PDB file of C-alpha atoms in Angstrom:
ATOM      1  CA  MET A   1      -0.111  -0.088  -0.180  1.00 92.00           C
ATOM      2  CA  MET A   2       1.130   3.365  -0.608  1.00 97.00           C
ATOM      3  CA  PRO A   3       2.229   5.416   2.241  1.00 98.00           C
ATOM      4  CA  SER A   4       1.142   9.363   2.730  1.00 98.00           C
ATOM      5  CA  LEU A   5       3.882  11.812   3.339  1.00 99.00           C
ATOM      6  CA  PHE A   6       4.650  15.079   5.055  1.00 99.00           C
ATOM      7  CA  ILE A   7       7.302  17.029   3.017  1.00 98.00           C
ATOM      8  CA  ALA A   8       8.656  20.271   4.229  1.00 98.00           C
ATOM      9  CA  HIS A   9       9.138  22.601   0.752  1.00 96.00           C
ATOM     10  CA  GLY A  10      11.224  25.202   2.567  1.00 91.00           C
ATOM     11  CA  ALA A  11      12.245  28.329   0.543  1.00 86.00           C
ATOM     12  CA  PRO A  12      11.493  28.371  -3.063  1.00 89.00           C
ATOM     13  CA  LEU A  13      15.485  28.610  -3.533  1.00 90.00           C
ATOM     14  CA  LEU A  14      15.312  24.643  -3.077  1.00 92.00           C
ATOM     15  CA  ALA A  15      14.056  24.390  -6.666  1.00 94.00           C
ATOM     16  CA  ILE A  16      17.561  25.603  -8.071  1.00 96.00           C
ATOM     17  CA  GLU A  17      19.842  24.168  -5.462  1.00 95.00           C
ATOM     18  CA  ASP A  18      22.005  21.250  -4.679  1.00 95.00           C
ATOM     19  CA  ASN A  19      22.205  20.218  -1.055  1.00 94.00           C
ATOM     20  CA  GLN A  20      21.642  17.441   1.072  1.00 95.00           C
ATOM     21  CA  TYR A  21      17.708  17.912   1.459  1.00 97.00           C
ATOM     22  CA  THR A  22      17.444  18.382  -2.187  1.00 97.00           C
ATOM     23  CA  GLN A  23      19.486  15.134  -2.856  1.00 98.00           C
ATOM     24  CA  PHE A  24      17.294  13.332  -0.569  1.00 98.00           C
ATOM     25  CA  LEU A  25      14.038  14.511  -1.932  1.00 98.00           C
ATOM     26  CA  GLU A  26      15.331  13.383  -5.743  1.00 98.00           C
ATOM     27  CA  GLU A  27      16.348   9.969  -4.076  1.00 98.00           C
ATOM     28  CA  LEU A  28      13.194   9.621  -2.126  1.00 98.00           C
ATOM     29  CA  GLY A  29      11.399  10.098  -5.650  1.00 98.00           C
ATOM     30  CA  ARG A  30      13.637   7.229  -7.178  1.00 97.00           C
ATOM     31  CA  THR A  31      12.869   4.614  -4.277  1.00 97.00           C
ATOM     32  CA  LEU A  32       9.093   5.093  -3.641  1.00 97.00           C
ATOM     33  CA  PRO A  33       7.108   2.997  -5.174  1.00 95.00           C
ATOM     34  CA  ARG A  34       5.769   4.944  -8.359  1.00 97.00           C
ATOM     35  CA  PRO A  35       2.358   6.250  -7.706  1.00 98.00           C
ATOM     36  CA  GLN A  36      -0.593   6.366  -9.908  1.00 98.00           C
ATOM     37  CA  ALA A  37      -1.431   9.739  -8.898  1.00 98.00           C
ATOM     38  CA  ILE A  38      -0.512  12.283  -6.223  1.00 99.00           C
ATOM     39  CA  VAL A  39      -2.747  14.290  -3.892  1.00 99.00           C
ATOM     40  CA  LEU A  40      -1.176  16.956  -2.427  1.00 98.00           C
ATOM     41  CA  PHE A  41      -2.323  19.510   0.001  1.00 98.00           C
ATOM     42  CA  SER A  42      -0.323  22.814   0.013  1.00 98.00           C
ATOM     43  CA  ALA A  43       0.153  25.162   2.874  1.00 98.00           C
ATOM     44  CA  HIS A  44       0.035  28.157  -0.017  1.00 97.00           C
ATOM     45  CA  TRP A  45      -3.386  27.258  -0.909  1.00 98.00           C
ATOM     46  CA  GLU A  46      -5.839  28.410   2.173  1.00 98.00           C
ATOM     47  CA  ALA A  47      -9.453  28.262   1.819  1.00 98.00           C
ATOM     48  CA  ASN A  48     -12.451  28.238   4.265  1.00 97.00           C
ATOM     49  CA  THR A  49     -14.052  25.436   2.374  1.00 98.00           C
ATOM     50  CA  GLN A  50     -12.073  22.407   1.022  1.00 98.00           C
ATOM     51  CA  GLN A  51     -11.101  23.101  -2.482  1.00 98.00           C
ATOM     52  CA  VAL A  52     -10.151  20.022  -4.688  1.00 98.00           C
ATOM     53  CA  SER A  53      -8.626  20.881  -8.009  1.00 98.00           C
ATOM     54  CA  ASP A  54     -10.040  19.497 -11.548  1.00 98.00           C
ATOM     55  CA  VAL A  55      -7.781  20.739 -14.429  1.00 98.00           C
ATOM     56  CA  ASP A  56      -6.429  19.168 -17.750  1.00 98.00           C
ATOM     57  CA  GLU A  57      -2.771  20.704 -16.880  1.00 98.00           C
ATOM     58  CA  TYR A  58      -1.473  22.834 -14.301  1.00 98.00           C
ATOM     59  CA  SER A  59       0.034  26.319 -14.988  1.00 98.00           C
ATOM     60  CA  THR A  60       2.949  26.909 -12.570  1.00 97.00           C
ATOM     61  CA  ILE A  61       2.376  29.854  -9.896  1.00 97.00           C
ATOM     62  CA  HIS A  62       5.400  31.874  -9.002  1.00 96.00           C
ATOM     63  CA  ASP A  63       3.625  32.906  -6.009  1.00 91.00           C
ATOM     64  CA  PHE A  64       7.025  34.716  -4.384  1.00 86.00           C
ATOM     65  CA  GLY A  65       9.331  37.912  -4.962  1.00 83.00           C
ATOM     66  CA  GLY A  66      12.875  38.632  -4.873  1.00 84.00           C
ATOM     67  CA  PHE A  67      14.572  35.763  -5.864  1.00 87.00           C
ATOM     68  CA  PRO A  68      16.868  34.400  -8.777  1.00 89.00           C
ATOM     69  CA  ARG A  69      15.056  34.920 -12.240  1.00 94.00           C
ATOM     70  CA  ALA A  70      16.016  31.118 -12.728  1.00 94.00           C
ATOM     71  CA  LEU A  71      13.122  30.429 -10.393  1.00 93.00           C
ATOM     72  CA  PHE A  72      10.455  32.113 -12.420  1.00 95.00           C
ATOM     73  CA  GLU A  73      11.373  30.276 -15.358  1.00 96.00           C
ATOM     74  CA  ILE A  74      10.442  26.836 -13.946  1.00 96.00           C
ATOM     75  CA  GLU A  75       7.404  25.453 -15.248  1.00 97.00           C
ATOM     76  CA  TYR A  76       5.996  22.486 -13.796  1.00 98.00           C
ATOM     77  CA  PRO A  77       3.000  21.242 -16.278  1.00 98.00           C
ATOM     78  CA  ALA A  78       1.951  18.338 -14.096  1.00 98.00           C
ATOM     79  CA  LYS A  79      -1.536  17.161 -15.660  1.00 98.00           C
ATOM     80  CA  GLY A  80      -4.715  16.520 -13.555  1.00 98.00           C
ATOM     81  CA  ASP A  81      -7.274  13.488 -13.320  1.00 98.00           C
ATOM     82  CA  HIS A  82     -10.754  14.010 -13.755  1.00 98.00           C
ATOM     83  CA  GLU A  83     -11.600  10.616 -12.553  1.00 98.00           C
ATOM     84  CA  LEU A  84      -9.616  10.966  -9.330  1.00 98.00           C
ATOM     85  CA  SER A  85     -11.114  14.307  -8.459  1.00 98.00           C
ATOM     86  CA  LYS A  86     -14.409  12.848  -8.587  1.00 98.00           C
ATOM     87  CA  ASP A  87     -13.788  10.094  -6.589  1.00 98.00           C
ATOM     88  CA  ILE A  88     -12.008  12.365  -3.973  1.00 98.00           C
ATOM     89  CA  GLN A  89     -15.550  14.659  -4.359  1.00 98.00           C
ATOM     90  CA  GLU A  90     -17.607  11.170  -3.661  1.00 98.00           C
ATOM     91  CA  LEU A  91     -15.434  10.430  -0.827  1.00 98.00           C
ATOM     92  CA  PHE A  92     -15.674  13.889   0.741  1.00 98.00           C
ATOM     93  CA  SER A  93     -19.395  13.897   0.530  1.00 98.00           C
ATOM     94  CA  ALA A  94     -19.513  10.111   1.986  1.00 98.00           C
ATOM     95  CA  HIS A  95     -17.911  11.921   5.031  1.00 98.00           C
ATOM     96  CA  SER A  96     -20.199  15.062   5.105  1.00 98.00           C
ATOM     97  CA  ILE A  97     -16.962  17.301   4.322  1.00 98.00           C
ATOM     98  CA  SER A  98     -18.094  20.346   2.496  1.00 98.00           C
ATOM     99  CA  TYR A  99     -15.859  21.061  -0.621  1.00 98.00           C
ATOM    100  CA  ASN A 100     -15.744  22.833  -3.872  1.00 98.00           C
ATOM    101  CA  VAL A 101     -14.315  22.282  -7.099  1.00 98.00           C
ATOM    102  CA  HIS A 102     -11.626  24.469  -8.697  1.00 97.00           C
ATOM    103  CA  PRO A 103     -11.350  24.259 -12.278  1.00 97.00           C
ATOM    104  CA  GLU A 104      -8.476  26.602 -13.158  1.00 95.00           C
ATOM    105  CA  ARG A 105      -5.934  27.130 -10.275  1.00 97.00           C
ATOM    106  CA  GLY A 106      -2.236  26.158 -11.009  1.00 98.00           C
ATOM    107  CA  LEU A 107       0.339  24.816  -8.491  1.00 98.00           C
ATOM    108  CA  ASP A 108       1.653  26.888  -6.351  1.00 97.00           C
ATOM    109  CA  HIS A 109       5.446  26.577  -5.155  1.00 96.00           C
ATOM    110  CA  GLY A 110       4.372  24.350  -2.009  1.00 96.00           C
ATOM    111  CA  ALA A 111       3.299  22.054  -4.545  1.00 98.00           C
ATOM    112  CA  TRP A 112       5.662  22.230  -7.609  1.00 97.00           C
ATOM    113  CA  VAL A 113       9.014  22.699  -5.693  1.00 97.00           C
ATOM    114  CA  VAL A 114       8.381  19.366  -3.973  1.00 97.00           C
ATOM    115  CA  LEU A 115       6.951  17.672  -6.948  1.00 98.00           C
ATOM    116  CA  LYS A 116       9.639  18.806  -9.072  1.00 97.00           C
ATOM    117  CA  MET A 117      12.441  17.044  -7.021  1.00 97.00           C
ATOM    118  CA  LEU A 118      10.564  13.959  -6.698  1.00 98.00           C
ATOM    119  CA  TYR A 119       9.115  13.451 -10.081  1.00 98.00           C
ATOM    120  CA  PRO A 120      11.128  15.864 -12.503  1.00 97.00           C
ATOM    121  CA  GLU A 121       9.460  14.613 -15.272  1.00 98.00           C
ATOM    122  CA  ALA A 122       5.932  16.073 -14.328  1.00 98.00           C
ATOM    123  CA  ASP A 123       4.565  12.775 -15.578  1.00 98.00           C
ATOM    124  CA  ILE A 124       2.132  11.786 -12.705  1.00 98.00           C
ATOM    125  CA  PRO A 125      -0.995  13.122 -12.242  1.00 98.00           C
ATOM    126  CA  VAL A 126      -1.944  15.714  -9.588  1.00 98.00           C
ATOM    127  CA  ILE A 127      -4.752  16.609  -7.627  1.00 98.00           C
ATOM    128  CA  SER A 128      -4.084  19.881  -5.758  1.00 98.00           C
ATOM    129  CA  MET A 129      -5.947  20.545  -2.460  1.00 98.00           C
ATOM    130  CA  SER A 130      -6.369  23.359   0.017  1.00 98.00           C
ATOM    131  CA  VAL A 131      -5.575  23.359   3.622  1.00 98.00           C
ATOM    132  CA  ASN A 132      -7.601  25.494   6.492  1.00 98.00           C
ATOM    133  CA  PRO A 133      -5.886  26.776   9.258  1.00 97.00           C
ATOM    134  CA  ARG A 134      -9.213  27.704  11.006  1.00 97.00           C
ATOM    135  CA  LEU A 135     -10.039  24.303  11.520  1.00 98.00           C
ATOM    136  CA  THR A 136      -9.217  22.174  14.508  1.00 98.00           C
ATOM    137  CA  PRO A 137      -6.279  19.767  14.030  1.00 98.00           C
ATOM    138  CA  ALA A 138      -8.620  16.981  14.595  1.00 98.00           C
ATOM    139  CA  GLU A 139     -10.951  18.484  11.755  1.00 98.00           C
ATOM    140  CA  GLN A 140      -8.022  18.600   9.434  1.00 98.00           C
ATOM    141  CA  TYR A 141      -6.823  15.057  10.469  1.00 98.00           C
ATOM    142  CA  GLU A 142     -10.546  13.709   9.364  1.00 98.00           C
ATOM    143  CA  ILE A 143     -10.536  15.463   5.795  1.00 98.00           C
ATOM    144  CA  GLY A 144      -7.042  13.171   5.425  1.00 98.00           C
ATOM    145  CA  LYS A 145      -8.841  10.170   6.903  1.00 98.00           C
ATOM    146  CA  ALA A 146     -11.649  10.514   4.339  1.00 98.00           C
ATOM    147  CA  LEU A 147      -8.936   9.768   1.694  1.00 98.00           C
ATOM    148  CA  SER A 148      -7.197   6.838   3.290  1.00 98.00           C
ATOM    149  CA  SER A 149      -8.624   4.443   0.857  1.00 98.00           C
ATOM    150  CA  LEU A 150      -6.989   6.093  -2.045  1.00 98.00           C
ATOM    151  CA  ARG A 151      -3.691   4.253  -0.817  1.00 98.00           C
ATOM    152  CA  GLU A 152      -5.059   1.319  -1.805  1.00 98.00           C
ATOM    153  CA  ARG A 153      -5.124   2.505  -5.320  1.00 97.00           C
ATOM    154  CA  ASP A 154      -1.326   3.497  -5.232  1.00 98.00           C
ATOM    155  CA  VAL A 155      -2.538   7.242  -4.816  1.00 98.00           C
ATOM    156  CA  LEU A 156       0.336   9.148  -2.968  1.00 98.00           C
ATOM    157  CA  VAL A 157      -0.913  11.799  -0.514  1.00 98.00           C
ATOM    158  CA  ILE A 158       1.495  14.362   0.448  1.00 99.00           C
ATOM    159  CA  GLY A 159       1.117  17.531   2.934  1.00 98.00           C
ATOM    160  CA  SER A 160       3.527  20.094   1.998  1.00 98.00           C
ATOM    161  CA  GLY A 161       4.542  22.687   4.612  1.00 98.00           C
ATOM    162  CA  GLY A 162       7.123  22.864   7.340  1.00 97.00           C
ATOM    163  CA  THR A 163       7.139  21.951  11.152  1.00 97.00           C
ATOM    164  CA  VAL A 164       9.299  24.836  11.935  1.00 97.00           C
ATOM    165  CA  HIS A 165       8.357  27.746   9.786  1.00 95.00           C
ATOM    166  CA  ASN A 166       8.506  31.221  11.205  1.00 90.00           C
ATOM    167  CA  LEU A 167       9.598  33.616   8.591  1.00 83.00           C
ATOM    168  CA  GLY A 168      10.037  36.584  11.166  1.00 84.00           C
ATOM    169  CA  ILE A 169      13.013  34.943  12.919  1.00 88.00           C
ATOM    170  CA  LEU A 170      14.961  33.229  10.340  1.00 78.00           C
ATOM    171  CA  SER A 171      18.409  34.119   9.747  1.00 79.00           C
ATOM    172  CA  MET A 172      18.831  33.985   5.858  1.00 77.00           C
ATOM    173  CA  HIS A 173      22.483  35.069   6.009  1.00 83.00           C
ATOM    174  CA  ASP A 174      23.440  32.444   8.185  1.00 83.00           C
ATOM    175  CA  ASP A 175      23.388  28.938   6.252  1.00 82.00           C
ATOM    176  CA  SER A 176      25.658  27.365   8.913  1.00 85.00           C
ATOM    177  CA  ASP A 177      25.187  24.067  10.638  1.00 87.00           C
ATOM    178  CA  THR A 178      23.944  26.149  13.837  1.00 94.00           C
ATOM    179  CA  VAL A 179      20.420  25.234  14.828  1.00 95.00           C
ATOM    180  CA  ASP A 180      18.318  27.150  17.419  1.00 96.00           C
ATOM    181  CA  GLU A 181      17.842  25.110  20.659  1.00 97.00           C
ATOM    182  CA  TRP A 182      13.958  26.125  20.508  1.00 97.00           C
ATOM    183  CA  ALA A 183      13.616  24.635  16.992  1.00 97.00           C
ATOM    184  CA  LEU A 184      15.288  21.336  17.973  1.00 98.00           C
ATOM    185  CA  GLU A 185      13.130  21.135  21.251  1.00 98.00           C
ATOM    186  CA  PHE A 186      10.042  21.453  18.937  1.00 98.00           C
ATOM    187  CA  ASP A 187      10.879  18.949  16.567  1.00 98.00           C
ATOM    188  CA  ALA A 188      11.640  16.675  19.202  1.00 98.00           C
ATOM    189  CA  TRP A 189       8.707  16.917  20.978  1.00 98.00           C
ATOM    190  CA  LEU A 190       6.754  16.315  17.805  1.00 98.00           C
ATOM    191  CA  GLU A 191       8.959  13.305  16.972  1.00 98.00           C
ATOM    192  CA  GLN A 192       7.821  11.800  20.262  1.00 98.00           C
ATOM    193  CA  HIS A 193       4.300  11.848  19.821  1.00 98.00           C
ATOM    194  CA  VAL A 194       3.833  11.436  16.113  1.00 98.00           C
ATOM    195  CA  ASN A 195       5.979   8.218  16.508  1.00 98.00           C
ATOM    196  CA  GLY A 196       3.367   7.167  19.170  1.00 98.00           C
ATOM    197  CA  TRP A 197       0.409   8.604  17.180  1.00 98.00           C
ATOM    198  CA  ASN A 198      -0.537  10.415  20.214  1.00 98.00           C
ATOM    199  CA  LEU A 199      -3.295  12.511  18.705  1.00 98.00           C
ATOM    200  CA  PRO A 200      -4.658  14.365  21.601  1.00 98.00           C
ATOM    201  CA  THR A 201      -1.343  15.468  22.670  1.00 98.00           C
ATOM    202  CA  LEU A 202      -0.479  16.454  19.018  1.00 98.00           C
ATOM    203  CA  PHE A 203      -3.921  18.254  18.628  1.00 98.00           C
ATOM    204  CA  ASP A 204      -3.128  20.350  21.589  1.00 98.00           C
ATOM    205  CA  TYR A 205       0.449  20.942  20.527  1.00 98.00           C
ATOM    206  CA  GLU A 206      -0.234  25.180  20.909  1.00 97.00           C
ATOM    207  CA  ASP A 207      -0.459  24.423  24.743  1.00 97.00           C
ATOM    208  CA  LYS A 208       1.791  21.503  25.244  1.00 98.00           C
ATOM    209  CA  ALA A 209       4.598  21.803  22.637  1.00 98.00           C
ATOM    210  CA  PRO A 210       7.892  23.564  23.847  1.00 98.00           C
ATOM    211  CA  ALA A 211       8.529  26.637  21.805  1.00 97.00           C
ATOM    212  CA  ALA A 212       5.027  26.269  19.901  1.00 97.00           C
ATOM    213  CA  SER A 213       4.582  30.051  19.493  1.00 96.00           C
ATOM    214  CA  MET A 214       7.598  30.232  18.106  1.00 96.00           C
ATOM    215  CA  ALA A 215       7.668  27.073  15.845  1.00 97.00           C
ATOM    216  CA  VAL A 216       4.214  27.524  14.516  1.00 97.00           C
ATOM    217  CA  PRO A 217       3.479  31.050  14.983  1.00 94.00           C
ATOM    218  CA  PRO A 218      -0.481  31.757  15.206  1.00 84.00           C
ATOM    219  CA  TYR A 219      -0.014  33.806  11.727  1.00 83.00           C
ATOM    220  CA  GLY A 220       1.870  30.961  10.234  1.00 84.00           C
ATOM    221  CA  ASN A 221       0.176  27.643  11.199  1.00 96.00           C
ATOM    222  CA  GLU A 222      -0.892  26.997   7.651  1.00 97.00           C
ATOM    223  CA  HIS A 223       2.544  25.307   7.089  1.00 97.00           C
ATOM    224  CA  PHE A 224       2.240  22.994  10.315  1.00 98.00           C
ATOM    225  CA  ILE A 225      -1.045  21.854   9.700  1.00 98.00           C
ATOM    226  CA  PRO A 226      -0.537  19.582   6.351  1.00 98.00           C
ATOM    227  CA  ILE A 227       1.120  17.192   8.779  1.00 98.00           C
ATOM    228  CA  PHE A 228      -2.423  16.534  10.104  1.00 98.00           C
ATOM    229  CA  TYR A 229      -4.065  15.868   6.864  1.00 99.00           C
ATOM    230  CA  ALA A 230      -1.089  13.357   5.731  1.00 99.00           C
ATOM    231  CA  MET A 231      -1.265  11.564   9.009  1.00 99.00           C
ATOM    232  CA  GLY A 232      -5.209  10.967   8.706  1.00 98.00           C
ATOM    233  CA  ALA A 233      -4.470   9.672   5.080  1.00 98.00           C
ATOM    234  CA  ALA A 234      -2.892   6.840   7.183  1.00 98.00           C
ATOM    235  CA  ASP A 235      -5.084   6.361   9.844  1.00 98.00           C
ATOM    236  CA  ASP A 236      -5.964   2.608   9.030  1.00 97.00           C
ATOM    237  CA  VAL A 237      -2.231   1.758   9.653  1.00 97.00           C
ATOM    238  CA  LYS A 238      -0.923   4.464  12.151  1.00 97.00           C
ATOM    239  CA  GLU A 239       2.700   4.085  11.788  1.00 98.00           C
ATOM    240  CA  ALA A 240       4.839   7.030  11.679  1.00 98.00           C
ATOM    241  CA  LYS A 241       8.861   6.986  10.361  1.00 98.00           C
ATOM    242  CA  LEU A 242      10.851  10.120  10.100  1.00 98.00           C
ATOM    243  CA  LEU A 243      12.930  10.031   7.134  1.00 98.00           C
ATOM    244  CA  HIS A 244      14.631  13.170   7.083  1.00 98.00           C
ATOM    245  CA  ARG A 245      15.531  16.140   9.164  1.00 98.00           C
ATOM    246  CA  SER A 246      17.975  19.126   8.687  1.00 96.00           C
ATOM    247  CA  TYR A 247      17.524  22.671   9.016  1.00 96.00           C
ATOM    248  CA  ARG A 248      18.519  26.153   7.138  1.00 93.00           C
ATOM    249  CA  TYR A 249      18.967  29.840   8.332  1.00 92.00           C
ATOM    250  CA  ARG A 250      19.226  28.436  12.100  1.00 94.00           C
ATOM    251  CA  ASN A 251      15.667  27.293  12.521  1.00 95.00           C
ATOM    252  CA  LEU A 252      13.737  26.541   9.076  1.00 95.00           C
ATOM    253  CA  SER A 253      13.018  22.976   9.491  1.00 96.00           C
ATOM    254  CA  HIS A 254      13.222  20.274   6.128  1.00 97.00           C
ATOM    255  CA  SER A 255      11.450  17.175   7.815  1.00 98.00           C
ATOM    256  CA  VAL A 256       9.976  14.615   5.759  1.00 98.00           C
ATOM    257  CA  TRP A 257       7.859  12.199   7.654  1.00 98.00           C
ATOM    258  CA  GLN A 258       5.988   8.786   5.915  1.00 98.00           C
ATOM    259  CA  PHE A 259       3.063   7.390   7.560  1.00 98.00           C
ATOM    260  CA  GLY A 260       1.339   4.011   6.845  1.00 97.00           C
TER     261      GLY A 260
END
């Protein structure tokens, strides 16, 4: 059965860099079972009602500024999958989850940066999905859980975001190996409770996790919550494995989790 994944998409620069994290993601794409399709929840698509894409071919959204021109020249023309989109809509209806179908939106960098490293040929159909930071973690988990049966059809579910992602306190000019202690403490707490699939504690991370307000600022929790969608998609197995963790700019976490 296909696992689900949580993948940190880091800064957009990853798309044109060669480092230990980009090399890991490229190797991951070669070693994972090849999926028939990908369903990806991106931190950069926020909506109050769950959005489900239904397109023929995606445009590439360059939703950032101040980066090298080479980033703006990247295109990732993945195809959609109308049948899979319809199946997702039926699953949401069966689980009483409200949704809207989006027939036009392209792939934002939370999606294409990750997909380009995993599957550079853009030859696997993709369904792009929104996230809703205003839901409770339990509700976000349930949305992922509604899609768990897709894994039996070799559909790869990905949550794209970042476990420690606070742009206000990054040190973009410090790309050394130094990591802020509070970031390490938060990720260590998360690892403990994800490995134990301790949902009540995880869902209450804002009050229980060390340095939660720094790792997951209230204005930026959209990057953390994709982990709940990805975990929910593996609710039938409830197994977790940390595949990779490294840091940039003192506290930007590059974590990859496999579930199921």
